[in-house]
Amino acid sequence: MLEELKQKVYEANMELPKRGLVTYTWGNVSGIDRKAGLFVIKPSGVEYECLKPEDMVVMDLEGNKVEGRYQPSSDTPTHLELYKACPEVGGIVHTHSPWATSWAQACRSIPCYGTTHADYFYDGIPCTRSLTGEEIEGAYEKNTGLVIIETFRDRDPASVPGVLCANHGPFTWGKDAANAVHNAVVLEEVAKMAYRTEMLNPKVSAAPQVLQDKHYMRKHGPDAYYGQGSQG
Amino acid sequence: MLEELKQKVYEANMELPKRGLVTYTWGNVSGIDRKAGLFVIKPSGVEYECLKPEDMVVMDLEGNKVEGRYQPSSDTPTHLELYKACPEVGGIVHTHSPWATSWAQACRSIPCYGTTHADYFYDGIPCTRSLTGEEIEGAYEKNTGLVIIETFRDRDPASVPGVLCANHGPFTWGKDAANAVHNAVVLEEVAKMAYRTEMLNPKVSAAPQVLQDKHYMRKHGPDAYYGQGSQG
Amino acid sequence: MLEELKQKVYEANMELPKRGLVTYTWGNVSGIDRKAGLFVIKPSGVEYECLKPEDMVVMDLEGNKVEGRYQPSSDTPTHLELYKACPEVGGIVHTHSPWATSWAQACRSIPCYGTTHADYFYDGIPCTRSLTGEEIEGAYEKNTGLVIIETFRDRDPASVPGVLCANHGPFTWGKDAANAVHNAVVLEEVAKMAYRTEMLNPKVSAAPQVLQDKHYMRKHGPDAYYGQGSQG
Amino acid sequence: MLEELKQKVYEANMELPKRGLVTYTWGNVSGIDRKAGLFVIKPSGVEYECLKPEDMVVMDLEGNKVEGRYQPSSDTPTHLELYKACPEVGGIVHTHSPWATSWAQACRSIPCYGTTHADYFYDGIPCTRSLTGEEIEGAYEKNTGLVIIETFRDRDPASVPGVLCANHGPFTWGKDAANAVHNAVVLEEVAKMAYRTEMLNPKVSAAPQVLQDKHYMRKHGPDAYYGQGSQG
């Protein structure tokens, strides 16, 4: 079932090591079929070299495994909460990519210092609050999803397609699995440049709002003129 | 038309990912045929893996597309202004290369700390002022070109073949497209080493002027003696 | 003799350059056969490109060479002490991997700043005290082993599978040679991210203990649920 | 003439881009035949991809070109002075490798923070004083050699096989061209780790002298026991 989606989610997972975002098995990608109400996700702890499209696990939105010989990623309940809360999200990525994770470990949001950031993320990329002891000792992965949703209470996940989980690492999303990986790559690049920007100028402030608006809208607004029309 | 120039501009564009200067489609190279009054530039938002020489777009110096099935790079008006203002420029590159972009995001010029810098850029590599709200909301890409030209009012673009646009990223240029890419690679290397130099010695000052002069002239002056005579 | 172990130790050694952990010959891996009371280790100063499984040197636990045409790694007495003191250790790695070595040179333990660290190392990764002049001028490599053991007097080497030797570099261990290399890779990644975390937030404190516990137990505790059951 | 030496110097030059020490043509290696009183050096400004063994230039110790269709490296007079002053030197390397060059630009010597450094360089790696205006405007490359020799007045070039030229970059040397490149690779690695060591611990001091002595002597002293006897 969902062979085409499995293939796409498989390919999106394989982009992670290719792009240098994961060490060993430290990442996972999922993609959803909204009509079927099912999503497909990487199995837990299987090495990328051994991964095959048919190893992808099919889950329903109640968190039941519908198909697959492997256990799904241990982060599956986080993906599930995000799919339920954000109907426009078609794919989700979690990694421990080193630059983004360093910001997450520093418990800091990434300010928007330039147009590279503004081209993809409208305003800063937020860092969640720390989970409470109860949230960690309880349904930890589910609560990770809930604290992300809490963080986006006054933000639009479509225009800020990523988040840093405090002391943990990043999640990104997009219209499908491939797009979510694209945003994970961008986040890593943006995190790297923001770090260096602060080292070069500790008093730096965010890029002017009007410049942020211009760049975001140039690619994403109704009058977007970047690319060949069909490209984001 | 301009098949040879298209091929060269195509090859110069392909150097960008090969040299690690671009992620996805974040860069563009153009080259000009001064006799024909036409320049050739990368199409907007097309992935490098898919790019072919015949995809290059031909533009005239009034900003009209003369040939090409794709839209030209969204940064085309910036290239256009630079070609119009600097008759000696034969090729232009824009990237979001991470080290140079970090300086641009920090709104800082790169001081000349050593001979690597002085071999290619005479004196510091300037960072433009921020554009005003009006300039951003108006003809943004054209105004980006104009603020670069303003920055070079009291500098010679031939001896400082690059600039940082505040909160954005670098532009470099050269006698042709390949040479402009060469300068983009050098800028990235120089930006990296200047960053580390400051971290190692926060009170460091620029290299002695006499050393800067010596190295620049050794490669570029009338008595240049680096290379085999025909090499820059 | 011990052909299978030699092959595994050889492969584990070859992972070091492949993973970017060693320059030239700056690293060595060993693995032990507890039943035979023998361990197998890389020869000293032989380049990785030239290494073959049959070049591995077989040692007994009194420090005698049992088989092999080469001299064993000069760090062999350190491995020996660790094998004698820690019966659960099946493989040991020493490298000068740049991030971990930088912490060792700074004479600092690596605090646990996030879940990547907590997934593998319970609590901080300690840095040993400096050896005394007598310890250095005497049986230096043996004393290096003894000071590691001293450092673990109040720690469990099974839950903290690595250490930094002051002004020197890291040792890691694991259930076998391959697992010890795995932990060396993780240590390098964790050391890199901890460095950047501190640069981004000089006042950062360790991740909440409850989060550290959760992640460590999720992978290693009796109720571990990461992976497919048989995976660590 | 000197075909074997040309081949070795060619191969040593080709190691520089392979090891990531040079961008474009920013480096050169030479090797000397002491009996013949001739040294062989890379031609100036020729790209590594195009280089062939027969392109190497043969020079005598008066600075005359003895053979070769190309001009020798513009740094040839520096190599010449070092060969004349240091009879034990058999090969010399100059690069603008980024970590070592950053220290040179910061006008700082590299303290010995650990055993990786001590295994190859006895004590700190010195940075020269700045050249005077007269020295720069006069026989600049020759004077670069002379200031290196001045820096080693109270040091032994055999036990400290490298130097940083202020605001410029590193030179290293060794018993032959390949060994000089080896030392250039080590210098870059040591420079990188020393940088990070200082960032992690701004108050760090050099490694204990007794540890430095131990490691240097373990590889280089009369009782060296690292490697298989014939290895450095």
PDB file of C-alpha atoms in Angstrom, chain A residues 23-26 43-47 49 69-72 74-75 96-99 101-103 105-108 130-133 136-138 140-141 166-169 188 194-195 198-199, chain C residues 15 18-19 112-117 119-120 178 181-183 185-186 189-190 192-201 204-208 210-211 214-215 218-219 225-228 231:
ATOM      1  CA  THR A  23      25.257  10.713  11.668  1.00  0.00           C
ATOM      2  CA  TYR A  24      24.331   7.044  11.914  1.00  0.00           C
ATOM      3  CA  THR A  25      20.536   6.794  12.378  1.00  0.00           C
ATOM      4  CA  TRP A  26      19.968  10.223  13.920  1.00  0.00           C
ATOM      5  CA  PRO A  43      11.719   2.559  10.874  1.00  0.00           C
ATOM      6  CA  SER A  44      13.571   3.092  14.167  1.00  0.00           C
ATOM      7  CA  GLY A  45      17.325   2.638  14.311  1.00  0.00           C
ATOM      8  CA  VAL A  46      17.801   1.061  10.865  1.00  0.00           C
ATOM      9  CA  GLU A  47      20.994   2.183   9.131  1.00  0.00           C
ATOM     10  CA  GLU A  49      22.812   1.978   3.930  1.00  0.00           C
ATOM     11  CA  ARG A  69       7.758  -5.321   9.465  1.00  0.00           C
ATOM     12  CA  TYR A  70       9.745  -2.810  11.517  1.00  0.00           C
ATOM     13  CA  GLN A  71       8.935  -0.635  14.501  1.00  0.00           C
ATOM     14  CA  PRO A  72       8.411   2.963  13.387  1.00  0.00           C
ATOM     15  CA  SER A  74      10.683   6.371  18.176  1.00  0.00           C
ATOM     16  CA  ASP A  75       9.774   9.972  17.270  1.00  0.00           C
ATOM     17  CA  HIS A  96      20.350  16.192  15.022  1.00  0.00           C
ATOM     18  CA  SER A  97      22.091  18.301  12.360  1.00  0.00           C
ATOM     19  CA  PRO A  98      25.024  19.908  14.158  1.00  0.00           C
ATOM     20  CA  TRP A  99      24.461  23.641  13.652  1.00  0.00           C
ATOM     21  CA  THR A 101      21.221  21.284  17.290  1.00  0.00           C
ATOM     22  CA  SER A 102      23.830  23.635  18.775  1.00  0.00           C
ATOM     23  CA  TRP A 103      21.235  26.432  18.821  1.00  0.00           C
ATOM     24  CA  GLN A 105      21.241  23.016  23.026  1.00  0.00           C
ATOM     25  CA  ALA A 106      21.895  26.701  23.718  1.00  0.00           C
ATOM     26  CA  CYS A 107      18.082  27.054  24.150  1.00  0.00           C
ATOM     27  CA  ARG A 108      18.066  29.927  21.695  1.00  0.00           C
ATOM     28  CA  SER A 130      11.958  23.044  28.071  1.00  0.00           C
ATOM     29  CA  LEU A 131       9.545  20.234  28.773  1.00  0.00           C
ATOM     30  CA  THR A 132       8.609  19.772  32.408  1.00  0.00           C
ATOM     31  CA  GLY A 133       9.680  16.704  34.335  1.00  0.00           C
ATOM     32  CA  ILE A 136       9.388  14.112  29.902  1.00  0.00           C
ATOM     33  CA  GLU A 137       8.570  11.189  32.150  1.00  0.00           C
ATOM     34  CA  GLY A 138       5.113  10.813  30.617  1.00  0.00           C
ATOM     35  CA  TYR A 140       7.640  12.222  26.014  1.00  0.00           C
ATOM     36  CA  GLU A 141       7.533  12.078  22.225  1.00  0.00           C
ATOM     37  CA  ALA A 166      15.234  22.869  23.597  1.00  0.00           C
ATOM     38  CA  ASN A 167      18.255  20.667  24.469  1.00  0.00           C
ATOM     39  CA  HIS A 168      17.321  18.344  21.657  1.00  0.00           C
ATOM     40  CA  GLY A 169      17.349  19.358  17.984  1.00  0.00           C
ATOM     41  CA  GLU A 188      21.238  24.027   8.940  1.00  0.00           C
ATOM     42  CA  ALA A 194      23.709  33.093  12.187  1.00  0.00           C
ATOM     43  CA  TYR A 195      26.328  31.651  14.559  1.00  0.00           C
ATOM     44  CA  GLU A 198      27.040  36.804  16.038  1.00  0.00           C
ATOM     45  CA  MET A 199      30.722  35.958  16.487  1.00  0.00           C
TER      46      MET A 199
ATOM     47  CA  GLU C  15      36.503   3.100   9.964  1.00  0.00           C
ATOM     48  CA  LYS C  18      36.676   6.815   6.675  1.00  0.00           C
ATOM     49  CA  ARG C  19      34.847   8.738   9.414  1.00  0.00           C
ATOM     50  CA  CYS C 112      25.804  17.078  28.670  1.00  0.00           C
ATOM     51  CA  TYR C 113      24.021  19.839  26.747  1.00  0.00           C
ATOM     52  CA  GLY C 114      21.465  17.761  24.917  1.00  0.00           C
ATOM     53  CA  THR C 115      19.864  14.537  23.893  1.00  0.00           C
ATOM     54  CA  THR C 116      22.519  13.556  21.334  1.00  0.00           C
ATOM     55  CA  HIS C 117      24.988  13.337  24.186  1.00  0.00           C
ATOM     56  CA  ASP C 119      21.615   9.034  24.031  1.00  0.00           C
ATOM     57  CA  TYR C 120      25.135   7.601  24.416  1.00  0.00           C
ATOM     58  CA  ALA C 178      33.079  -1.669  16.115  1.00  0.00           C
ATOM     59  CA  VAL C 181      34.520   3.201  17.048  1.00  0.00           C
ATOM     60  CA  HIS C 182      30.823   4.065  16.994  1.00  0.00           C
ATOM     61  CA  ASN C 183      31.271   5.783  20.347  1.00  0.00           C
ATOM     62  CA  VAL C 185      32.300   9.026  16.197  1.00  0.00           C
ATOM     63  CA  VAL C 186      29.547  10.079  18.587  1.00  0.00           C
ATOM     64  CA  GLU C 189      30.012  14.931  17.107  1.00  0.00           C
ATOM     65  CA  VAL C 190      29.013  15.682  20.698  1.00  0.00           C
ATOM     66  CA  LYS C 192      31.643  19.730  18.240  1.00  0.00           C
ATOM     67  CA  MET C 193      28.096  20.613  19.228  1.00  0.00           C
ATOM     68  CA  ALA C 194      29.011  21.306  22.863  1.00  0.00           C
ATOM     69  CA  TYR C 195      31.690  23.773  21.672  1.00  0.00           C
ATOM     70  CA  ARG C 196      29.189  25.645  19.522  1.00  0.00           C
ATOM     71  CA  THR C 197      26.553  25.541  22.245  1.00  0.00           C
ATOM     72  CA  GLU C 198      28.904  27.362  24.613  1.00  0.00           C
ATOM     73  CA  MET C 199      29.821  29.942  21.976  1.00  0.00           C
ATOM     74  CA  LEU C 200      26.129  30.650  21.355  1.00  0.00           C
ATOM     75  CA  ASN C 201      25.288  30.833  25.030  1.00  0.00           C
ATOM     76  CA  VAL C 204      24.312  27.684  29.209  1.00  0.00           C
ATOM     77  CA  SER C 205      23.876  24.945  31.768  1.00  0.00           C
ATOM     78  CA  ALA C 206      23.619  21.206  31.320  1.00  0.00           C
ATOM     79  CA  ALA C 207      20.396  19.746  29.976  1.00  0.00           C
ATOM     80  CA  PRO C 208      17.798  18.988  32.680  1.00  0.00           C
ATOM     81  CA  VAL C 210      15.252  14.297  33.809  1.00  0.00           C
ATOM     82  CA  LEU C 211      15.758  14.766  30.057  1.00  0.00           C
ATOM     83  CA  LYS C 214      14.889   9.815  29.657  1.00  0.00           C
ATOM     84  CA  HIS C 215      17.124   9.718  26.598  1.00  0.00           C
ATOM     85  CA  ARG C 218      15.192   5.135  26.053  1.00  0.00           C
ATOM     86  CA  LYS C 219      18.209   3.557  24.357  1.00  0.00           C
ATOM     87  CA  TYR C 225      12.365   1.207  23.065  1.00  0.00           C
ATOM     88  CA  TYR C 226      14.687   2.787  20.490  1.00  0.00           C
ATOM     89  CA  GLY C 227      15.587   0.637  17.484  1.00  0.00           C
ATOM     90  CA  GLN C 228      14.376  -2.846  16.556  1.00  0.00           C
ATOM     91  CA  GLN C 231      20.005  -2.594  18.340  1.00  0.00           C
TER      92      GLN C 231
END
